[in-house]
């Protein structure tokens, strides 16, 4: 019942968005950034002591998985984990394997970041898994090793971004818990616990003073990365994670997931009242497609409701964990939180092991069901949505019919900004399951030339915003066991944006809107190869050369000038359009049998085991290939999911 109220409100909003400039015609902004190939490009680092203005970019790095036991030229077999044996493990990492990252890769990555990104970005989001996997029975992890590895990575971030003798880095760095940052992995109990206490110390330079209390409670915090303008909210997705058997979702008050959602709701409410925007970050993304359910359904429900209700506040969301480059749409029509929660989340079909290729195919299937636009440009749709239907009498029945169709489409997607949906971005990992990867996101800073930066206020960061910290503290006490000040209704539904509020930065291009991202990768096949030639040359007595001359990241793709994705910006509407384009032709691809789909599991491709040993099968497959290859957007999406690591044949086999 309440749901239908939301949509009535949204419906009413559609008519009130006329003050928004036409952003579809914006020119592609020239990169302000010197080319990475240009050797003179480092002078932006030259130590000017005055606080630099905002650059309009930030770094997203995820899943570093440093492994001190890694040995070059060891075996990449699962049992050996690049710790022993003889094999193909490269000097900078074993690309395309399940091995973790050697410190050569970690160190060179930070060196590259310092050289190329320092001074060119405003903040860093770092979405977890900064310890090795517990995947070697012969060398099990210890709690101290897990903390120590995290400490080393935290120090690397600080050293990379420190300035002079300052106790905090020159730009804010916002970490979050990964499922491998704790022991045993995946298991994160109610806070305060020994992990929230350990990380309070490990991340001391990154957690604002006034958030320390909140952090110990549940491992979550916010960081005002642009004071009074933009906050990054670090979610502890361990409490939403379906594989965390120590907790049970977000519907019961006794659960930390419930507390976390309440805390998040309060943060977003507070930010709205301060006219600020938020970026949500976490480790495990809210994946929910096919049989894949990364979050407990009750948490997914609340999250989707929260981000929908606070769609005027949230500028974007970023996750890691899955190692593949992709995105997902949350559909607010899937919210049924107001019905009995018990009816949610059919636990019987929770399949945790699903091939990644199957998962991507199921995303595509979902997207093939998105409402499809009538034959008309979005510009025209937008104009139409501003028209008052009563004022445009037309006697042409065809015109009336087509207008009706268009209105119907707009209504389906939640108006011209597609506000029915929200989007979650997943960046691929640094650990080279494919190729090591990093993402630099560009955002709109128009009119923010004089915004105070974090560095301006860092020395008073304790008193960053006294009034807000008071409110935060007040609301936090709700979460403290035995000290509940007031009873919360069972499902507190956040207020939607005010009816006069313009669409938020995730929906229409404005200050703090994400404009695009550049995906970087290091081609370890080439780099490891060059490194071994170099080692040979060194043995022959050649002059000493630096690793730095060999290792580097290069651009994989840049959404700002990408001819396949063709994204004007990173608004939800742009992702809606991209998802529709990826899904195009899904029906023809779908006549491949489900069994064949499963046989295309990536692992079997990687190990070279081919399931097709009979000709008839092969011919059938070729036929399917031809049909499927037609959609080059889907193909690019797949190539990029695996950071360009797979070759044409692998991709064709999807
Ligand atoms: C990586 O850097 C650290 C210093 O931050 C150093 O102690 C370590 O030896 C380096 N490791 C490698 C493999 O270069
Ligand atoms: C940033 O947003 C403003 C609207 O507030 C728009 O005019 C401008 O074109 C946007 N900048 C970019 C680079 O898209
Ligand atoms: C990576 O390098 C190898 C060897 O030089 C090359 O064959 C391959 O095409 C490169 N891959 C990409 C994605 O650039």
XYZ file of C-alpha atoms and ligand atoms in Angstrom:
696
model
C 0.000 0.000 0.000
C 2.706 2.378 1.006
C 4.635 1.387 -2.072
C 1.925 2.610 -4.339
C 2.123 5.893 -2.429
C 5.789 6.240 -3.338
C 5.002 5.891 -6.957
C 2.200 8.363 -6.837
C 4.695 10.820 -5.428
C 7.206 9.996 -8.119
C 4.504 10.356 -10.677
C 3.791 13.832 -9.355
C 7.504 14.646 -9.462
C 7.775 13.992 -13.150
C 5.906 17.149 -13.848
C 8.155 19.297 -11.670
C 11.633 18.781 -13.027
C 11.600 21.569 -15.581
C 14.431 23.570 -13.985
C 17.031 21.058 -15.096
C 19.362 22.159 -17.881
C 19.610 20.022 -20.939
C 22.673 17.987 -20.191
C 22.497 15.744 -23.166
C 24.384 18.183 -25.352
C 27.402 18.621 -23.122
C 30.682 18.585 -24.994
C 33.197 15.927 -24.135
C 35.498 17.730 -21.756
C 39.164 17.615 -22.677
C 41.226 15.696 -20.187
C 42.766 18.263 -17.877
C 45.221 15.636 -16.979
C 48.595 15.332 -18.639
C 49.045 12.164 -20.606
C 50.513 9.284 -18.658
C 52.986 8.655 -21.428
C 54.354 12.141 -21.067
C 57.511 11.941 -18.933
C 57.123 15.589 -17.890
C 53.739 14.852 -16.395
C 54.866 14.589 -12.798
C 55.304 18.263 -12.058
C 51.851 18.434 -10.518
C 53.513 16.626 -7.620
C 56.090 19.361 -7.182
C 55.635 20.331 -3.563
C 53.474 23.399 -3.515
C 52.373 23.884 0.050
C 49.094 25.662 -0.615
C 46.056 23.439 -0.614
C 45.257 22.413 -4.161
C 41.711 22.902 -5.356
C 39.475 19.964 -6.155
C 40.475 17.975 -9.229
C 37.137 16.263 -9.875
C 38.565 12.753 -9.693
C 38.935 9.965 -7.162
C 40.511 6.527 -7.079
C 38.660 3.276 -6.449
C 40.971 0.376 -5.603
C 39.812 -2.990 -4.342
C 40.817 -6.550 -3.406
C 44.577 -6.145 -3.130
C 45.164 -9.525 -1.428
C 48.873 -9.115 -0.643
C 50.615 -12.430 -0.099
C 54.038 -12.498 1.580
C 54.397 -16.220 0.757
C 54.166 -15.673 -2.983
C 57.121 -17.052 -4.906
C 57.865 -16.199 -8.495
C 58.220 -19.267 -10.761
C 56.265 -21.408 -8.307
C 53.245 -23.485 -9.257
C 49.885 -21.828 -9.805
C 48.060 -25.085 -9.025
C 45.353 -24.688 -6.460
C 47.220 -26.823 -3.909
C 50.426 -24.872 -4.306
C 48.822 -21.384 -4.378
C 52.030 -19.882 -5.837
C 53.792 -20.708 -2.592
C 55.858 -23.692 -3.726
C 56.600 -26.059 -6.564
C 57.813 -25.119 -10.016
C 55.561 -23.340 -12.437
C 54.596 -20.224 -14.308
C 53.962 -17.746 -11.452
C 55.278 -14.434 -12.770
C 57.469 -11.885 -11.047
C 54.620 -9.384 -10.583
C 51.891 -11.975 -10.057
C 50.212 -14.926 -11.713
C 47.653 -13.364 -14.019
C 44.560 -15.441 -14.657
C 45.104 -17.633 -11.605
C 43.607 -17.893 -8.128
C 46.954 -16.902 -6.565
C 47.204 -13.780 -4.443
C 49.324 -10.701 -5.129
C 53.077 -10.623 -4.520
C 54.536 -7.554 -2.833
C 56.296 -6.697 -6.063
C 52.851 -5.985 -7.525
C 51.659 -4.180 -4.389
C 54.743 -1.973 -4.215
C 54.768 -1.125 -7.904
C 51.062 -0.307 -7.776
C 51.553 2.217 -4.994
C 54.586 3.628 -6.736
C 52.494 4.089 -9.879
C 49.677 5.694 -7.890
C 52.100 8.114 -6.258
C 53.654 9.054 -9.552
C 50.519 9.340 -11.652
C 47.558 9.940 -9.364
C 48.871 11.835 -6.349
C 47.899 15.463 -6.774
C 45.385 14.483 -9.439
C 42.681 12.994 -7.232
C 40.575 14.289 -4.339
C 40.106 11.111 -2.306
C 40.489 7.339 -2.369
C 37.929 4.633 -1.802
C 39.433 1.290 -0.918
C 36.888 -1.487 -0.723
C 38.477 -4.263 1.272
C 40.269 -7.598 1.168
C 43.740 -6.376 2.032
C 45.006 -9.729 3.314
C 45.719 -12.946 1.458
C 43.095 -15.666 1.095
C 43.111 -18.567 3.500
C 43.588 -20.943 0.592
C 46.749 -22.839 1.513
C 46.286 -25.707 3.934
C 50.025 -25.920 4.401
C 50.239 -22.263 5.427
C 47.037 -21.309 7.254
C 46.578 -17.651 8.134
C 46.824 -16.348 11.683
C 44.922 -13.429 13.147
C 48.152 -11.490 13.448
C 49.042 -12.091 9.829
C 45.638 -10.796 8.743
C 46.046 -7.632 10.835
C 49.684 -7.168 9.843
C 48.931 -7.352 6.139
C 46.169 -4.805 6.604
C 48.545 -2.601 8.565
C 51.132 -2.793 5.788
C 48.570 -1.757 3.172
C 47.211 1.041 5.384
C 50.784 2.311 5.817
C 51.307 2.141 2.072
C 48.292 4.391 1.536
C 49.531 6.798 4.166
C 53.090 6.873 2.812
C 51.800 7.374 -0.712
C 49.601 10.322 0.219
C 51.456 11.836 3.142
C 52.695 15.363 3.041
C 55.516 16.596 5.207
C 55.045 15.700 8.832
C 51.233 15.749 8.831
C 49.704 12.975 10.902
C 46.946 12.336 8.395
C 47.269 11.873 4.630
C 46.927 14.816 2.258
C 43.625 13.482 0.930
C 40.981 11.372 2.642
C 41.274 7.622 2.216
C 38.176 5.611 3.014
C 38.568 1.881 3.707
C 35.930 -0.779 4.312
C 35.913 -4.365 5.623
C 36.384 -7.244 3.219
C 35.379 -10.809 3.988
C 39.063 -11.799 4.037
C 40.121 -9.044 6.454
C 38.879 -11.072 9.408
C 39.310 -14.586 10.822
C 37.832 -16.953 10.063
C 36.993 -15.326 6.774
C 33.320 -14.311 6.242
C 32.501 -14.539 9.955
C 31.892 -11.117 11.493
C 30.043 -10.999 14.792
C 28.059 -8.262 16.426
C 30.219 -5.308 17.511
C 32.142 -4.184 19.413
C 34.409 -7.139 18.718
C 38.112 -7.754 18.455
C 38.123 -6.934 14.744
C 36.404 -3.584 15.049
C 38.890 -2.808 17.840
C 41.913 -3.932 15.831
C 40.893 -1.946 12.787
C 40.170 1.151 14.819
C 43.904 1.144 15.333
C 44.925 -0.010 11.834
C 42.740 2.623 10.160
C 43.336 5.317 12.774
C 44.515 7.808 10.144
C 41.447 7.288 8.000
C 38.547 7.224 10.445
C 37.495 10.713 11.514
C 37.861 11.248 15.245
C 34.149 11.777 15.810
C 33.325 8.490 14.047
C 35.569 6.285 16.135
C 32.856 5.368 18.561
C 30.453 4.416 15.801
C 33.183 2.385 14.134
C 33.875 0.227 17.169
C 30.158 -0.491 17.449
C 29.805 -2.025 14.023
C 32.732 -1.343 11.703
C 30.908 1.384 9.800
C 31.702 5.107 9.543
C 31.397 8.177 7.355
C 34.125 10.467 6.124
C 33.398 13.972 4.873
C 35.666 13.867 1.880
C 34.553 17.333 0.773
C 33.565 19.130 3.976
C 29.912 20.141 4.023
C 29.416 18.873 0.474
C 30.187 15.187 0.106
C 30.482 12.273 2.536
C 31.660 8.749 1.802
C 29.735 6.213 3.853
C 31.740 3.076 4.522
C 29.291 0.203 4.901
C 30.239 -2.940 6.731
C 28.724 -5.318 4.200
C 29.779 -8.266 6.344
C 26.496 -7.760 8.171
C 24.554 -8.082 4.914
C 26.674 -10.874 3.481
C 24.791 -14.110 2.991
C 27.922 -16.135 3.793
C 28.371 -14.600 7.238
C 26.838 -17.332 9.369
C 27.350 -15.326 12.580
C 24.521 -12.921 11.723
C 21.035 -13.165 10.341
C 19.980 -10.409 7.994
C 18.446 -6.994 8.574
C 14.897 -7.578 9.743
C 15.375 -8.317 13.451
C 16.328 -5.612 15.889
C 18.754 -7.933 17.581
C 20.792 -8.238 14.394
C 23.766 -5.984 13.565
C 22.445 -5.760 9.996
C 19.302 -4.131 11.354
C 21.354 -1.690 13.413
C 23.517 -0.956 10.418
C 20.512 -0.101 8.253
C 19.145 2.139 10.996
C 22.487 3.897 11.252
C 22.616 4.288 7.453
C 19.105 5.718 7.404
C 20.076 8.280 10.035
C 23.255 9.236 8.153
C 21.345 9.797 4.935
C 18.662 11.774 6.712
C 21.284 13.924 8.325
C 23.109 14.520 5.060
C 19.830 15.487 3.404
C 19.151 17.993 6.165
C 22.612 19.484 5.629
C 22.053 19.566 1.877
C 24.999 17.233 1.382
C 25.486 14.252 -0.934
C 26.787 10.769 -0.209
C 28.788 8.022 -1.844
C 28.136 4.539 -0.466
C 30.999 2.083 -0.504
C 31.248 -1.530 0.580
C 33.053 -4.755 -0.144
C 30.362 -7.287 -1.078
C 27.953 -5.764 -3.622
C 24.182 -6.297 -3.487
C 24.320 -8.874 -6.296
C 20.935 -10.469 -6.874
C 20.521 -12.093 -10.230
C 19.696 -15.597 -11.361
C 20.511 -17.833 -8.422
C 23.106 -15.392 -7.105
C 22.245 -13.737 -3.784
C 25.261 -12.038 -2.222
C 23.249 -10.287 0.479
C 20.600 -11.580 2.765
C 17.306 -10.728 1.091
C 16.052 -8.659 4.041
C 19.168 -6.468 3.781
C 18.768 -6.124 0.029
C 15.172 -5.060 0.551
C 16.036 -2.355 3.038
C 19.018 -1.161 1.051
C 16.975 -0.855 -2.116
C 14.287 1.014 -0.222
C 16.799 3.323 1.479
C 18.657 4.206 -1.734
C 15.355 4.801 -3.466
C 14.018 7.086 -0.745
C 17.349 8.943 -0.483
C 17.860 9.167 -4.240
C 18.242 12.942 -3.869
C 21.246 12.379 -1.568
C 23.210 9.454 -3.005
C 25.648 10.395 -5.757
C 26.963 6.899 -6.414
C 27.890 3.527 -4.953
C 31.029 1.415 -5.376
C 31.833 -2.174 -4.446
C 34.489 -4.857 -4.964
C 34.690 -8.520 -3.932
C 33.514 -10.114 -7.162
C 36.717 -9.293 -9.091
C 34.796 -8.786 -12.309
C 34.057 -5.392 -13.789
C 30.296 -4.927 -14.003
C 27.304 -3.123 -12.542
C 23.863 -3.989 -11.296
C 20.548 -2.202 -11.191
C 18.319 -2.311 -8.133
C 14.680 -2.139 -9.094
C 12.536 -0.394 -6.480
C 9.523 -2.330 -7.757
C 11.110 -5.417 -6.210
C 10.708 -3.934 -2.733
C 8.160 -5.881 -0.769
C 9.524 -4.992 2.627
C 6.107 -3.931 3.806
C 4.736 -7.399 3.449
C 5.716 -10.044 5.976
C 9.500 -10.277 5.972
C 9.260 -13.995 6.492
C 7.969 -14.353 2.979
C 11.175 -12.899 1.621
C 14.303 -14.680 0.599
C 13.559 -18.185 -0.502
C 16.482 -19.847 1.216
C 15.895 -23.102 -0.618
C 17.339 -21.803 -3.851
C 20.414 -20.096 -2.498
C 23.126 -21.411 -4.744
C 26.410 -19.960 -3.693
C 28.567 -21.575 -6.340
C 27.596 -20.277 -9.719
C 29.988 -19.707 -12.533
C 30.777 -16.110 -13.247
C 29.800 -16.523 -16.845
C 26.431 -17.850 -15.774
C 26.038 -14.886 -13.461
C 26.763 -12.378 -16.224
C 24.330 -14.182 -18.500
C 21.655 -13.961 -15.812
C 22.269 -10.215 -15.479
C 21.738 -9.929 -19.192
C 18.557 -11.916 -18.931
C 17.304 -9.535 -16.210
C 18.152 -6.567 -18.371
C 16.335 -8.019 -21.361
C 13.173 -7.520 -19.305
C 13.732 -3.805 -18.717
C 10.985 -1.640 -20.153
C 12.018 -0.748 -23.684
C 11.615 2.802 -24.910
C 9.381 3.659 -27.862
C 11.072 5.004 -30.987
C 11.981 8.421 -29.688
C 15.005 10.203 -28.292
C 15.402 10.794 -24.583
C 15.440 14.528 -25.316
C 12.001 14.310 -26.769
C 10.854 12.115 -23.916
C 12.059 14.704 -21.493
C 10.218 17.508 -23.239
C 7.140 15.399 -23.310
C 7.333 14.737 -19.603
C 7.312 18.467 -18.932
C 4.203 19.030 -20.996
C 0.980 19.194 -19.158
C -1.158 16.626 -20.854
C -4.309 18.709 -20.370
C -2.849 21.666 -22.231
C -1.919 19.869 -25.391
C -5.114 18.904 -27.069
C -4.494 17.136 -30.306
C -6.967 15.687 -32.659
C -4.512 13.466 -34.498
C -5.257 9.985 -33.144
C -1.841 8.626 -34.200
C -0.032 11.390 -32.388
C -2.155 10.846 -29.329
C -1.436 7.156 -29.387
C 2.319 7.583 -29.635
C 2.326 10.185 -26.888
C 0.426 7.817 -24.686
C 2.968 5.091 -25.358
C 5.818 7.367 -24.435
C 4.157 8.489 -21.262
C 3.559 4.892 -20.367
C 7.232 4.093 -20.813
C 8.300 7.038 -18.668
C 5.885 6.017 -15.988
C 7.302 2.502 -16.023
C 10.879 3.600 -15.451
C 10.036 6.199 -12.823
C 10.094 9.315 -14.985
C 12.679 10.844 -17.317
C 15.518 10.122 -14.848
C 14.680 6.439 -14.486
C 14.201 6.947 -10.753
C 12.638 3.535 -10.405
C 16.205 2.188 -10.453
C 19.438 2.658 -8.607
C 22.823 1.393 -9.696
C 25.745 -0.337 -7.953
C 29.163 -0.343 -9.596
C 31.650 -3.146 -9.087
C 35.283 -2.498 -9.920
C 37.551 -5.425 -10.797
C 40.350 -6.345 -8.411
C 43.995 -5.523 -8.101
C 44.741 -9.172 -7.352
C 45.356 -10.622 -10.816
C 42.541 -13.133 -11.157
C 42.621 -11.610 -14.619
C 44.802 -8.511 -14.971
C 45.437 -6.147 -12.023
C 43.061 -3.225 -12.310
C 42.303 0.238 -10.889
C 39.513 2.706 -11.534
C 39.622 6.497 -11.546
C 36.192 8.097 -11.423
C 35.574 11.608 -12.665
C 32.841 13.697 -11.070
C 31.286 17.088 -11.663
C 32.867 19.911 -9.643
C 31.245 22.790 -11.459
C 30.706 25.731 -9.140
C 32.869 24.134 -6.462
C 36.036 26.084 -7.082
C 36.054 27.526 -3.592
C 34.795 24.483 -1.753
C 36.921 23.836 1.287
C 38.925 20.663 0.836
C 39.606 18.011 3.371
C 43.183 19.242 3.704
C 41.919 22.712 4.659
C 40.104 21.352 7.650
C 42.068 18.227 8.470
C 43.833 19.812 11.397
C 40.525 20.653 12.944
C 39.005 17.411 11.768
C 38.044 16.495 15.293
C 35.604 19.368 15.246
C 34.678 18.913 11.618
C 31.071 19.466 12.345
C 30.214 19.616 15.977
C 26.503 19.841 15.476
C 26.351 16.819 13.231
C 28.486 14.684 15.483
C 26.073 15.374 18.286
C 23.180 14.128 16.227
C 25.161 11.117 15.136
C 26.031 10.263 18.696
C 22.463 10.694 19.758
C 21.172 8.326 17.154
C 23.929 5.879 17.677
C 22.867 5.251 21.199
C 19.830 3.584 19.707
C 22.097 0.793 18.682
C 23.653 0.273 22.080
C 22.346 -2.770 23.730
C 20.295 -2.164 26.834
C 20.359 1.601 26.401
C 17.667 2.067 23.810
C 16.184 5.466 24.325
C 13.104 4.970 22.234
C 11.447 2.106 20.519
C 11.810 2.067 16.754
C 8.884 0.970 14.660
C 9.608 -2.353 13.072
C 10.027 -1.004 9.566
C 10.821 2.651 9.584
C 10.306 3.858 6.050
C 12.494 6.851 5.224
C 10.851 9.952 3.812
C 11.185 10.364 0.048
C 12.824 13.506 -1.368
C 10.742 16.620 -0.856
C 8.320 17.197 -3.689
C 10.230 20.309 -4.741
C 13.646 18.651 -4.748
C 15.294 18.345 -8.159
C 16.566 14.877 -9.138
C 19.727 13.848 -7.291
C 23.283 13.735 -8.675
C 22.948 10.042 -9.519
C 20.064 10.940 -11.837
C 20.814 14.240 -13.548
C 24.163 15.853 -14.248
C 24.960 18.468 -11.600
C 27.730 19.122 -9.103
C 28.965 15.763 -7.652
C 27.457 13.693 -10.460
C 29.782 10.901 -11.603
C 30.716 11.745 -15.163
C 32.804 8.779 -16.212
C 35.593 6.464 -15.223
C 38.889 5.304 -16.622
C 39.666 1.645 -16.079
C 43.405 0.949 -15.869
C 45.059 -2.439 -16.127
C 48.579 -3.804 -16.000
C 49.240 -6.367 -18.712
C 51.116 -8.864 -16.570
C 51.582 -11.217 -19.505
C 53.717 -8.597 -21.206
C 55.259 -7.187 -18.045
C 56.261 -10.543 -16.540
C 57.695 -11.514 -19.887
C 59.793 -8.355 -20.113
C 60.881 -8.867 -16.539
C 62.229 -12.316 -17.259
C 64.147 -11.010 -20.302
C 65.504 -8.304 -18.094
C 66.593 -10.830 -15.490
C 68.379 -12.800 -18.179
C 70.086 -9.670 -19.427
C 71.085 -8.832 -15.888
C 72.697 -12.223 -15.507
C 74.637 -11.413 -18.668
C 75.982 -8.325 -16.937
C 73.752 -5.645 -18.444
C 73.472 -2.317 -16.603
C 71.053 -2.137 -13.702
C 67.554 -1.100 -14.562
C 64.593 -0.293 -12.343
C 61.476 -2.383 -12.089
C 59.649 0.899 -12.546
C 60.696 1.047 -16.152
C 58.864 -2.178 -16.829
C 55.765 -2.152 -14.646
C 52.957 0.216 -15.467
C 49.225 0.529 -15.766
C 47.614 1.464 -19.052
C 44.089 2.512 -19.982
C 41.775 -0.400 -20.667
C 38.827 1.845 -21.517
C 37.511 5.251 -20.586
C 33.741 5.747 -20.499
C 34.274 9.423 -21.391
C 35.316 8.581 -24.919
C 34.217 5.026 -25.403
C 32.561 4.301 -28.722
C 30.934 1.103 -27.571
C 29.389 2.021 -24.224
C 28.699 5.612 -25.375
C 27.905 6.840 -21.878
C 27.203 10.553 -21.518
C 27.798 10.266 -17.792
C 27.372 7.679 -15.039
C 23.810 8.545 -14.099
C 21.312 5.764 -13.510
C 19.684 6.622 -16.800
C 22.973 6.095 -18.633
C 23.312 2.675 -17.006
C 19.693 1.889 -17.800
C 20.403 2.617 -21.453
C 23.634 0.619 -21.395
C 21.914 -2.337 -19.725
C 19.213 -2.263 -22.403
C 21.833 -2.219 -25.126
C 23.759 -5.100 -23.548
C 20.543 -7.100 -23.360
C 19.605 -6.487 -26.971
C 19.302 -9.758 -28.859
C 19.146 -11.741 -25.638
C 16.258 -13.815 -26.963
C 18.343 -15.197 -29.805
C 21.216 -15.963 -27.495
C 18.858 -17.622 -25.090
C 17.968 -20.506 -27.337
C 21.217 -22.057 -26.255
C 20.314 -24.803 -23.784
C 20.880 -24.162 -20.101
C 23.182 -27.193 -19.920
C 25.432 -25.752 -22.550
C 25.504 -22.514 -20.639
C 26.769 -24.337 -17.576
C 29.412 -26.164 -19.522
C 30.884 -22.824 -20.381
C 32.006 -22.357 -16.849
C 35.083 -20.192 -16.827
C 37.193 -22.541 -14.779
C 36.983 -25.230 -17.391
C 38.069 -22.700 -19.989
C 40.993 -21.650 -17.904
C 42.178 -25.161 -17.334
C 41.738 -25.880 -21.012
C 39.308 -28.721 -20.508
C 36.999 -28.671 -23.463
C 33.633 -30.232 -23.080
C 33.060 -30.424 -26.788
C 34.570 -33.513 -28.204
C 31.973 -34.317 -30.767
C 31.508 -32.573 -34.054
C 27.773 -32.133 -33.921
C 28.076 -30.263 -30.697
C 30.802 -28.121 -32.150
C 28.749 -27.203 -35.184
C 25.785 -26.373 -33.057
C 27.954 -24.150 -30.995
C 29.346 -22.334 -34.000
C 25.843 -21.546 -35.117
C 25.039 -20.079 -31.747
C 28.238 -18.088 -31.806
C 27.244 -16.384 -35.005
C 23.966 -15.275 -33.543
C 25.442 -14.105 -30.292
C 28.297 -12.187 -31.770
C 25.935 -9.643 -33.240
C 25.714 -7.620 -30.063
C 29.049 -5.883 -29.708
C 28.001 -4.087 -26.536
C 27.413 -7.412 -24.766
C 30.708 -8.641 -26.107
C 32.556 -5.575 -24.834
C 30.815 -5.971 -21.485
C 32.129 -9.544 -21.241
C 35.641 -8.609 -22.344
C 35.720 -5.851 -19.766
C 34.208 -8.010 -17.026
C 37.427 -10.040 -17.249
C 39.698 -6.986 -17.659
C 40.617 -7.883 -21.232
C 42.289 -11.078 -20.076
C 40.227 -13.567 -22.065
C 40.949 -14.040 -25.737
C 38.407 -14.085 -28.552
C 37.823 -17.818 -28.311
C 37.042 -17.631 -24.608
C 34.574 -14.832 -25.239
C 33.007 -16.671 -28.166
C 32.448 -19.626 -25.908
C 30.015 -17.694 -23.765
C 57.780 -3.455 -0.663
O 57.923 -2.246 0.050
C 58.245 -2.391 1.414
C 58.316 -1.013 2.008
O 57.070 -0.402 1.957
C 59.551 -3.126 1.578
O 59.818 -3.325 2.950
C 59.478 -4.450 0.864
O 60.751 -5.076 0.920
C 59.060 -4.268 -0.573
N 58.879 -5.584 -1.163
C 59.230 -5.891 -2.392
C 59.033 -7.294 -2.818
O 59.677 -5.061 -3.166
C 28.142 19.846 -14.264
O 26.819 20.202 -13.933
C 26.366 21.410 -14.497
C 24.956 21.637 -14.024
O 24.956 21.968 -12.684
C 26.393 21.330 -16.001
O 26.012 22.576 -16.550
C 27.795 20.984 -16.446
O 27.800 20.798 -17.844
C 28.275 19.725 -15.776
N 29.687 19.506 -16.093
C 30.095 18.504 -16.851
C 31.567 18.448 -17.077
O 29.347 17.668 -17.310
C 48.987 -8.293 -23.155
O 50.274 -8.590 -23.618
C 50.337 -9.744 -24.445
C 51.812 -10.032 -24.714
O 52.476 -8.882 -25.120
C 49.544 -9.472 -25.717
O 49.584 -10.597 -26.538
C 48.108 -9.163 -25.309
O 47.361 -8.809 -26.453
C 48.063 -8.033 -24.317
N 46.692 -7.913 -23.841
C 46.055 -6.746 -23.798
C 44.661 -6.788 -23.303
O 46.567 -5.709 -24.104
